[in-house]
Amino acid sequence: DAGVTQSPTHLIKTRGQQVTLRCSPKSGHDTVSWYQQALGQGPQFIFQYYEEEERQRGNFPDRFSGHQFPNYSSELNVNALLLGDSALYLCASSDRTRSSGRASYNEQFFGPGTRLTVL
Amino acid sequence: LAKTTQPISMDSYEGQEVNITCSHNNIATNDYITWYQQFPSQGPRFIIQGYKTKVTNEVASLFIPADRKSSTLSLPRVSLSDTAVYYCLVGAFSSGSARQLTFGSGTQLTVLP
């Protein structure tokens, strides 16, 4: 059973360009979340998708957008790249329907990430 | 979202038990405590989660006192491969959705031979 996969592994862009990162969730998962992790920092939540719509969003500008496809895979798009966008971009998938105990607990499984370098 | 405080780094030797403590003074009634492990250039990996008292799985134990204002991740008999960053997260879960995870800076654990 494949886990979460992301492509590409590494990417180098220049300022002002646009980039698209891709994520395939773990089999059976319907929810995809994206995180940005700068060097030496913890991951920061960008947004989450399920049922092909953005459901939650962190404190990121509109330059960051996404999409979810009917097969639950997802894309993260970043326009007008800045040097500060250089980071490891992580995708996490989960199953919304799974619950445990007093609350709905959806363990999130992370992919290996895409390392984006903006020059 | 409850703020968490962890030591920036810890060193240990192979075979020792390691305890990493996390402070979360403003934890809310519905909040759970979750720990993740992250190796360089990899995504975080779920280790353990708990609400109160003690939780144990095949890789770690989680101790939570009655006031829940702190928690301790215990790793028995660490090996070199346990060298990683460990994150403590606190938050509630909502029905029908996966909550956004709020990571702090984590604790860099270095296991020495």
mmCIF file of C-alpha atoms in Angstrom:
data_model
loop_
_atom_site.group_PDB
_atom_site.id
_atom_site.type_symbol
_atom_site.label_atom_id
_atom_site.label_comp_id
_atom_site.label_asym_id
_atom_site.label_seq_id
_atom_site.Cartn_x
_atom_site.Cartn_y
_atom_site.Cartn_z
ATOM 1 C CA ASP A 1 0.000 0.000 0.000
ATOM 2 C CA ALA A 2 1.662 3.236 -1.135
ATOM 3 C CA GLY A 3 1.797 6.024 1.362
ATOM 4 C CA VAL A 4 1.604 9.701 0.526
ATOM 5 C CA THR A 5 3.632 10.566 -2.553
ATOM 6 C CA GLN A 6 4.783 13.978 -3.729
ATOM 7 C CA SER A 7 6.385 15.270 -6.907
ATOM 8 C CA PRO A 8 8.784 16.583 -7.804
ATOM 9 C CA THR A 9 11.359 15.850 -5.116
ATOM 10 C CA HIS A 10 13.328 19.012 -5.752
ATOM 11 C CA LEU A 11 12.626 22.140 -7.743
ATOM 12 C CA ILE A 12 14.573 25.296 -8.512
ATOM 13 C CA LYS A 13 12.777 28.434 -9.681
ATOM 14 C CA THR A 14 13.569 32.118 -9.996
ATOM 15 C CA ARG A 15 11.754 35.030 -8.424
ATOM 16 C CA GLY A 16 8.480 35.902 -10.116
ATOM 17 C CA GLN A 17 7.925 32.463 -11.588
ATOM 18 C CA GLN A 18 5.050 30.147 -10.816
ATOM 19 C CA VAL A 19 5.279 26.595 -9.474
ATOM 20 C CA THR A 20 2.936 23.608 -9.155
ATOM 21 C CA LEU A 21 3.539 20.834 -6.646
ATOM 22 C CA ARG A 22 1.631 17.570 -6.638
ATOM 23 C CA CYS A 23 0.459 15.154 -3.986
ATOM 24 C CA SER A 24 -1.208 11.746 -4.048
ATOM 25 C CA PRO A 25 -2.812 10.788 -0.740
ATOM 26 C CA LYS A 26 -2.550 7.460 1.019
ATOM 27 C CA SER A 27 -4.995 4.895 -0.289
ATOM 28 C CA GLY A 28 -8.397 5.333 1.335
ATOM 29 C CA HIS A 29 -7.785 8.937 2.404
ATOM 30 C CA ASP A 30 -9.970 11.772 1.146
ATOM 31 C CA THR A 31 -8.435 14.838 2.788
ATOM 32 C CA VAL A 32 -5.208 16.584 1.833
ATOM 33 C CA SER A 33 -3.451 19.293 3.815
ATOM 34 C CA TRP A 34 -0.427 21.309 2.718
ATOM 35 C CA TYR A 35 2.320 22.640 4.976
ATOM 36 C CA GLN A 36 5.354 24.860 4.391
ATOM 37 C CA GLN A 37 8.499 24.179 6.395
ATOM 38 C CA ALA A 38 11.304 26.715 6.329
ATOM 39 C CA LEU A 39 14.770 25.583 7.335
ATOM 40 C CA GLY A 40 15.016 25.070 11.091
ATOM 41 C CA GLN A 41 11.309 25.707 11.681
ATOM 42 C CA GLY A 42 8.308 23.520 12.280
ATOM 43 C CA PRO A 43 5.800 22.999 9.446
ATOM 44 C CA GLN A 44 3.233 25.772 8.972
ATOM 45 C CA PHE A 45 -0.290 24.958 7.784
ATOM 46 C CA ILE A 46 -1.193 26.402 4.377
ATOM 47 C CA PHE A 47 -4.628 24.941 3.595
ATOM 48 C CA GLN A 48 -6.713 21.784 3.498
ATOM 49 C CA TYR A 49 -8.900 20.232 0.822
ATOM 50 C CA TYR A 50 -11.656 17.681 0.855
ATOM 51 C CA GLU A 51 -14.561 17.109 -1.506
ATOM 52 C CA GLU A 52 -12.567 19.146 -4.032
ATOM 53 C CA GLU A 53 -12.905 22.378 -2.060
ATOM 54 C CA GLU A 54 -10.629 24.394 0.218
ATOM 55 C CA ARG A 55 -11.938 23.884 3.768
ATOM 56 C CA GLN A 56 -9.399 25.487 6.075
ATOM 57 C CA ARG A 57 -6.675 28.025 5.404
ATOM 58 C CA GLY A 58 -3.690 29.199 7.358
ATOM 59 C CA ASN A 59 -2.063 32.611 7.285
ATOM 60 C CA PHE A 60 -0.765 32.515 3.707
ATOM 61 C CA PRO A 61 -1.365 35.067 0.907
ATOM 62 C CA ASP A 62 -3.535 34.461 -2.111
ATOM 63 C CA ARG A 63 -0.413 33.679 -4.148
ATOM 64 C CA PHE A 64 -0.813 30.229 -2.628
ATOM 65 C CA SER A 65 -3.681 28.322 -4.169
ATOM 66 C CA GLY A 66 -4.635 24.719 -4.548
ATOM 67 C CA HIS A 67 -6.848 22.187 -6.147
ATOM 68 C CA GLN A 68 -8.157 18.736 -5.350
ATOM 69 C CA PHE A 69 -9.155 16.282 -8.049
ATOM 70 C CA PRO A 70 -11.933 13.659 -7.985
ATOM 71 C CA ASN A 71 -9.341 10.956 -7.199
ATOM 72 C CA TYR A 72 -8.390 12.970 -4.060
ATOM 73 C CA SER A 73 -4.954 13.955 -5.366
ATOM 74 C CA SER A 74 -4.033 17.592 -4.942
ATOM 75 C CA GLU A 75 -1.912 20.388 -6.336
ATOM 76 C CA LEU A 76 -0.357 23.373 -4.618
ATOM 77 C CA ASN A 77 0.282 26.401 -6.828
ATOM 78 C CA VAL A 78 2.432 29.358 -5.863
ATOM 79 C CA ASN A 79 2.471 32.449 -8.080
ATOM 80 C CA ALA A 80 4.972 35.317 -8.200
ATOM 81 C CA LEU A 81 7.588 33.401 -6.249
ATOM 82 C CA LEU A 82 9.618 35.223 -3.631
ATOM 83 C CA LEU A 83 12.961 34.253 -2.158
ATOM 84 C CA GLY A 84 11.141 33.616 1.115
ATOM 85 C CA ASP A 85 9.061 30.894 -0.514
ATOM 86 C CA SER A 86 12.113 28.622 -0.472
ATOM 87 C CA ALA A 87 11.131 25.760 1.803
ATOM 88 C CA LEU A 88 10.149 22.125 2.097
ATOM 89 C CA TYR A 89 6.501 21.746 1.084
ATOM 90 C CA LEU A 90 4.751 18.878 2.798
ATOM 91 C CA CYS A 91 1.505 17.196 1.935
ATOM 92 C CA ALA A 92 -0.459 15.252 4.552
ATOM 93 C CA SER A 93 -3.456 13.041 3.966
ATOM 94 C CA SER A 94 -6.153 11.760 6.297
ATOM 95 C CA ASP A 95 -9.519 10.051 6.352
ATOM 96 C CA ARG A 96 -12.300 12.363 7.498
ATOM 97 C CA THR A 97 -14.638 9.550 8.342
ATOM 98 C CA ARG A 98 -12.365 7.915 10.899
ATOM 99 C CA SER A 99 -13.175 8.730 14.495
ATOM 100 C CA SER A 100 -11.765 7.714 17.859
ATOM 101 C CA GLY A 101 -13.069 8.378 21.319
ATOM 102 C CA ARG A 102 -14.800 11.604 22.190
ATOM 103 C CA ALA A 103 -13.759 13.482 19.099
ATOM 104 C CA SER A 104 -13.125 12.725 15.484
ATOM 105 C CA TYR A 105 -9.443 11.957 15.282
ATOM 106 C CA ASN A 106 -7.935 11.967 11.840
ATOM 107 C CA GLU A 107 -4.292 10.940 11.971
ATOM 108 C CA GLN A 108 -2.414 12.773 9.272
ATOM 109 C CA PHE A 109 0.197 10.928 7.228
ATOM 110 C CA PHE A 110 2.895 13.082 5.674
ATOM 111 C CA GLY A 111 4.661 12.667 2.375
ATOM 112 C CA PRO A 112 8.417 13.128 1.895
ATOM 113 C CA GLY A 113 7.992 16.697 0.707
ATOM 114 C CA THR A 114 9.129 18.813 -2.225
ATOM 115 C CA ARG A 115 12.185 20.985 -1.671
ATOM 116 C CA LEU A 116 11.601 24.309 -3.472
ATOM 117 C CA THR A 117 14.499 26.693 -3.958
ATOM 118 C CA VAL A 118 13.796 30.184 -5.270
ATOM 119 C CA LEU A 119 16.808 32.054 -6.660
ATOM 120 C CA LEU B 1 -4.681 27.032 19.809
ATOM 121 C CA ALA B 2 -2.660 26.195 22.887
ATOM 122 C CA LYS B 3 0.974 27.349 22.833
ATOM 123 C CA THR B 4 3.586 24.723 23.604
ATOM 124 C CA THR B 5 7.084 25.059 25.003
ATOM 125 C CA GLN B 6 9.766 22.400 24.538
ATOM 126 C CA PRO B 7 13.520 22.307 25.059
ATOM 127 C CA ILE B 8 15.365 23.275 21.900
ATOM 128 C CA SER B 9 17.731 20.318 22.069
ATOM 129 C CA MET B 10 18.669 17.243 24.085
ATOM 130 C CA ASP B 11 21.530 14.778 23.933
ATOM 131 C CA SER B 12 21.432 11.154 25.042
ATOM 132 C CA TYR B 13 23.426 7.963 24.681
ATOM 133 C CA GLU B 14 22.384 4.741 23.030
ATOM 134 C CA GLY B 15 20.408 2.448 25.285
ATOM 135 C CA GLN B 16 19.226 5.179 27.632
ATOM 136 C CA GLU B 17 15.644 6.231 28.250
ATOM 137 C CA VAL B 18 14.866 9.737 27.013
ATOM 138 C CA ASN B 19 12.137 11.958 28.415
ATOM 139 C CA ILE B 20 11.097 15.101 26.540
ATOM 140 C CA THR B 21 8.744 17.411 28.412
ATOM 141 C CA CYS B 22 6.346 19.843 26.795
ATOM 142 C CA SER B 23 4.555 22.667 28.622
ATOM 143 C CA HIS B 24 1.068 23.702 27.526
ATOM 144 C CA ASN B 25 -0.338 25.858 30.322
ATOM 145 C CA ASN B 26 -3.425 27.050 28.433
ATOM 146 C CA ILE B 27 -4.592 23.658 27.194
ATOM 147 C CA ALA B 28 -8.344 23.551 26.680
ATOM 148 C CA THR B 29 -10.773 20.896 27.879
ATOM 149 C CA ASN B 30 -11.215 19.386 24.409
ATOM 150 C CA ASP B 31 -7.532 19.448 23.473
ATOM 151 C CA TYR B 32 -5.527 16.302 22.827
ATOM 152 C CA ILE B 33 -1.729 16.062 23.039
ATOM 153 C CA THR B 34 0.077 14.603 20.047
ATOM 154 C CA TRP B 35 3.743 13.967 19.373
ATOM 155 C CA TYR B 36 5.390 13.765 15.959
ATOM 156 C CA GLN B 37 8.904 12.756 14.928
ATOM 157 C CA GLN B 38 10.713 14.231 11.938
ATOM 158 C CA PHE B 39 13.946 13.162 10.265
ATOM 159 C CA PRO B 40 15.826 15.595 7.990
ATOM 160 C CA SER B 41 14.152 16.143 4.611
ATOM 161 C CA GLN B 42 11.229 13.889 5.515
ATOM 162 C CA GLY B 43 7.674 14.563 6.574
ATOM 163 C CA PRO B 44 6.717 14.319 10.264
ATOM 164 C CA ARG B 45 5.599 10.929 11.510
ATOM 165 C CA PHE B 46 2.938 10.391 14.182
ATOM 166 C CA ILE B 47 4.333 8.840 17.366
ATOM 167 C CA ILE B 48 1.648 8.932 20.034
ATOM 168 C CA GLN B 49 -1.407 10.796 21.226
ATOM 169 C CA GLY B 50 -3.176 11.102 24.554
ATOM 170 C CA TYR B 51 -5.729 13.031 26.579
ATOM 171 C CA LYS B 52 -4.866 12.206 30.194
ATOM 172 C CA THR B 53 -2.866 9.816 32.424
ATOM 173 C CA LYS B 54 -0.619 7.434 30.493
ATOM 174 C CA VAL B 55 -0.635 6.102 26.974
ATOM 175 C CA THR B 56 1.793 3.487 25.677
ATOM 176 C CA ASN B 57 2.373 2.034 22.237
ATOM 177 C CA GLU B 58 5.121 -0.007 20.658
ATOM 178 C CA VAL B 59 7.538 2.897 20.318
ATOM 179 C CA ALA B 60 6.847 5.359 23.150
ATOM 180 C CA SER B 61 4.917 6.298 26.260
ATOM 181 C CA LEU B 62 3.136 9.541 26.970
ATOM 182 C CA PHE B 63 2.655 10.743 30.527
ATOM 183 C CA ILE B 64 0.080 13.447 31.231
ATOM 184 C CA PRO B 65 -0.466 14.727 34.803
ATOM 185 C CA ALA B 66 -3.905 15.425 36.180
ATOM 186 C CA ASP B 67 -3.775 19.176 35.442
ATOM 187 C CA ARG B 68 -2.736 18.430 31.817
ATOM 188 C CA LYS B 69 -0.535 21.541 31.725
ATOM 189 C CA SER B 70 2.438 19.502 30.610
ATOM 190 C CA SER B 71 3.213 16.156 29.049
ATOM 191 C CA THR B 72 6.281 13.947 28.795
ATOM 192 C CA LEU B 73 7.224 11.792 25.840
ATOM 193 C CA SER B 74 9.292 8.820 26.962
ATOM 194 C CA LEU B 75 11.445 6.878 24.500
ATOM 195 C CA PRO B 76 12.825 3.656 25.979
ATOM 196 C CA ARG B 77 16.370 2.538 25.128
ATOM 197 C CA VAL B 78 17.055 4.975 22.304
ATOM 198 C CA SER B 79 19.276 4.107 19.373
ATOM 199 C CA LEU B 80 21.201 6.261 16.907
ATOM 200 C CA SER B 81 18.232 6.086 14.531
ATOM 201 C CA ASP B 82 16.084 7.974 17.053
ATOM 202 C CA THR B 83 18.074 11.125 16.339
ATOM 203 C CA ALA B 84 15.387 13.469 15.031
ATOM 204 C CA VAL B 85 13.252 16.495 15.845
ATOM 205 C CA TYR B 86 10.294 15.788 18.116
ATOM 206 C CA TYR B 87 7.233 18.029 18.072
ATOM 207 C CA CYS B 88 4.565 18.378 20.745
ATOM 208 C CA LEU B 89 1.179 19.529 19.426
ATOM 209 C CA VAL B 90 -1.924 20.460 21.361
ATOM 210 C CA GLY B 91 -5.355 20.922 19.867
ATOM 211 C CA ALA B 92 -8.896 19.691 19.535
ATOM 212 C CA PHE B 93 -10.402 17.712 16.751
ATOM 213 C CA SER B 94 -13.619 18.628 15.042
ATOM 214 C CA SER B 95 -16.082 16.191 13.693
ATOM 215 C CA GLY B 96 -15.728 15.410 10.003
ATOM 216 C CA SER B 97 -12.461 17.186 9.359
ATOM 217 C CA ALA B 98 -8.766 16.900 10.028
ATOM 218 C CA ARG B 99 -7.617 19.814 12.144
ATOM 219 C CA GLN B 100 -4.778 21.983 11.028
ATOM 220 C CA LEU B 101 -1.675 20.943 12.911
ATOM 221 C CA THR B 102 0.235 23.724 14.647
ATOM 222 C CA PHE B 103 3.891 22.852 15.040
ATOM 223 C CA GLY B 104 6.322 24.700 17.286
ATOM 224 C CA SER B 105 10.065 24.601 16.798
ATOM 225 C CA GLY B 106 10.390 21.128 18.285
ATOM 226 C CA THR B 107 13.175 19.422 20.241
ATOM 227 C CA GLN B 108 16.263 18.208 18.424
ATOM 228 C CA LEU B 109 17.218 14.893 20.023
ATOM 229 C CA THR B 110 20.741 13.694 19.301
ATOM 230 C CA VAL B 111 21.614 10.145 20.320
ATOM 231 C CA LEU B 112 25.323 9.571 20.762
ATOM 232 C CA PRO B 113 27.145 6.219 20.524
#
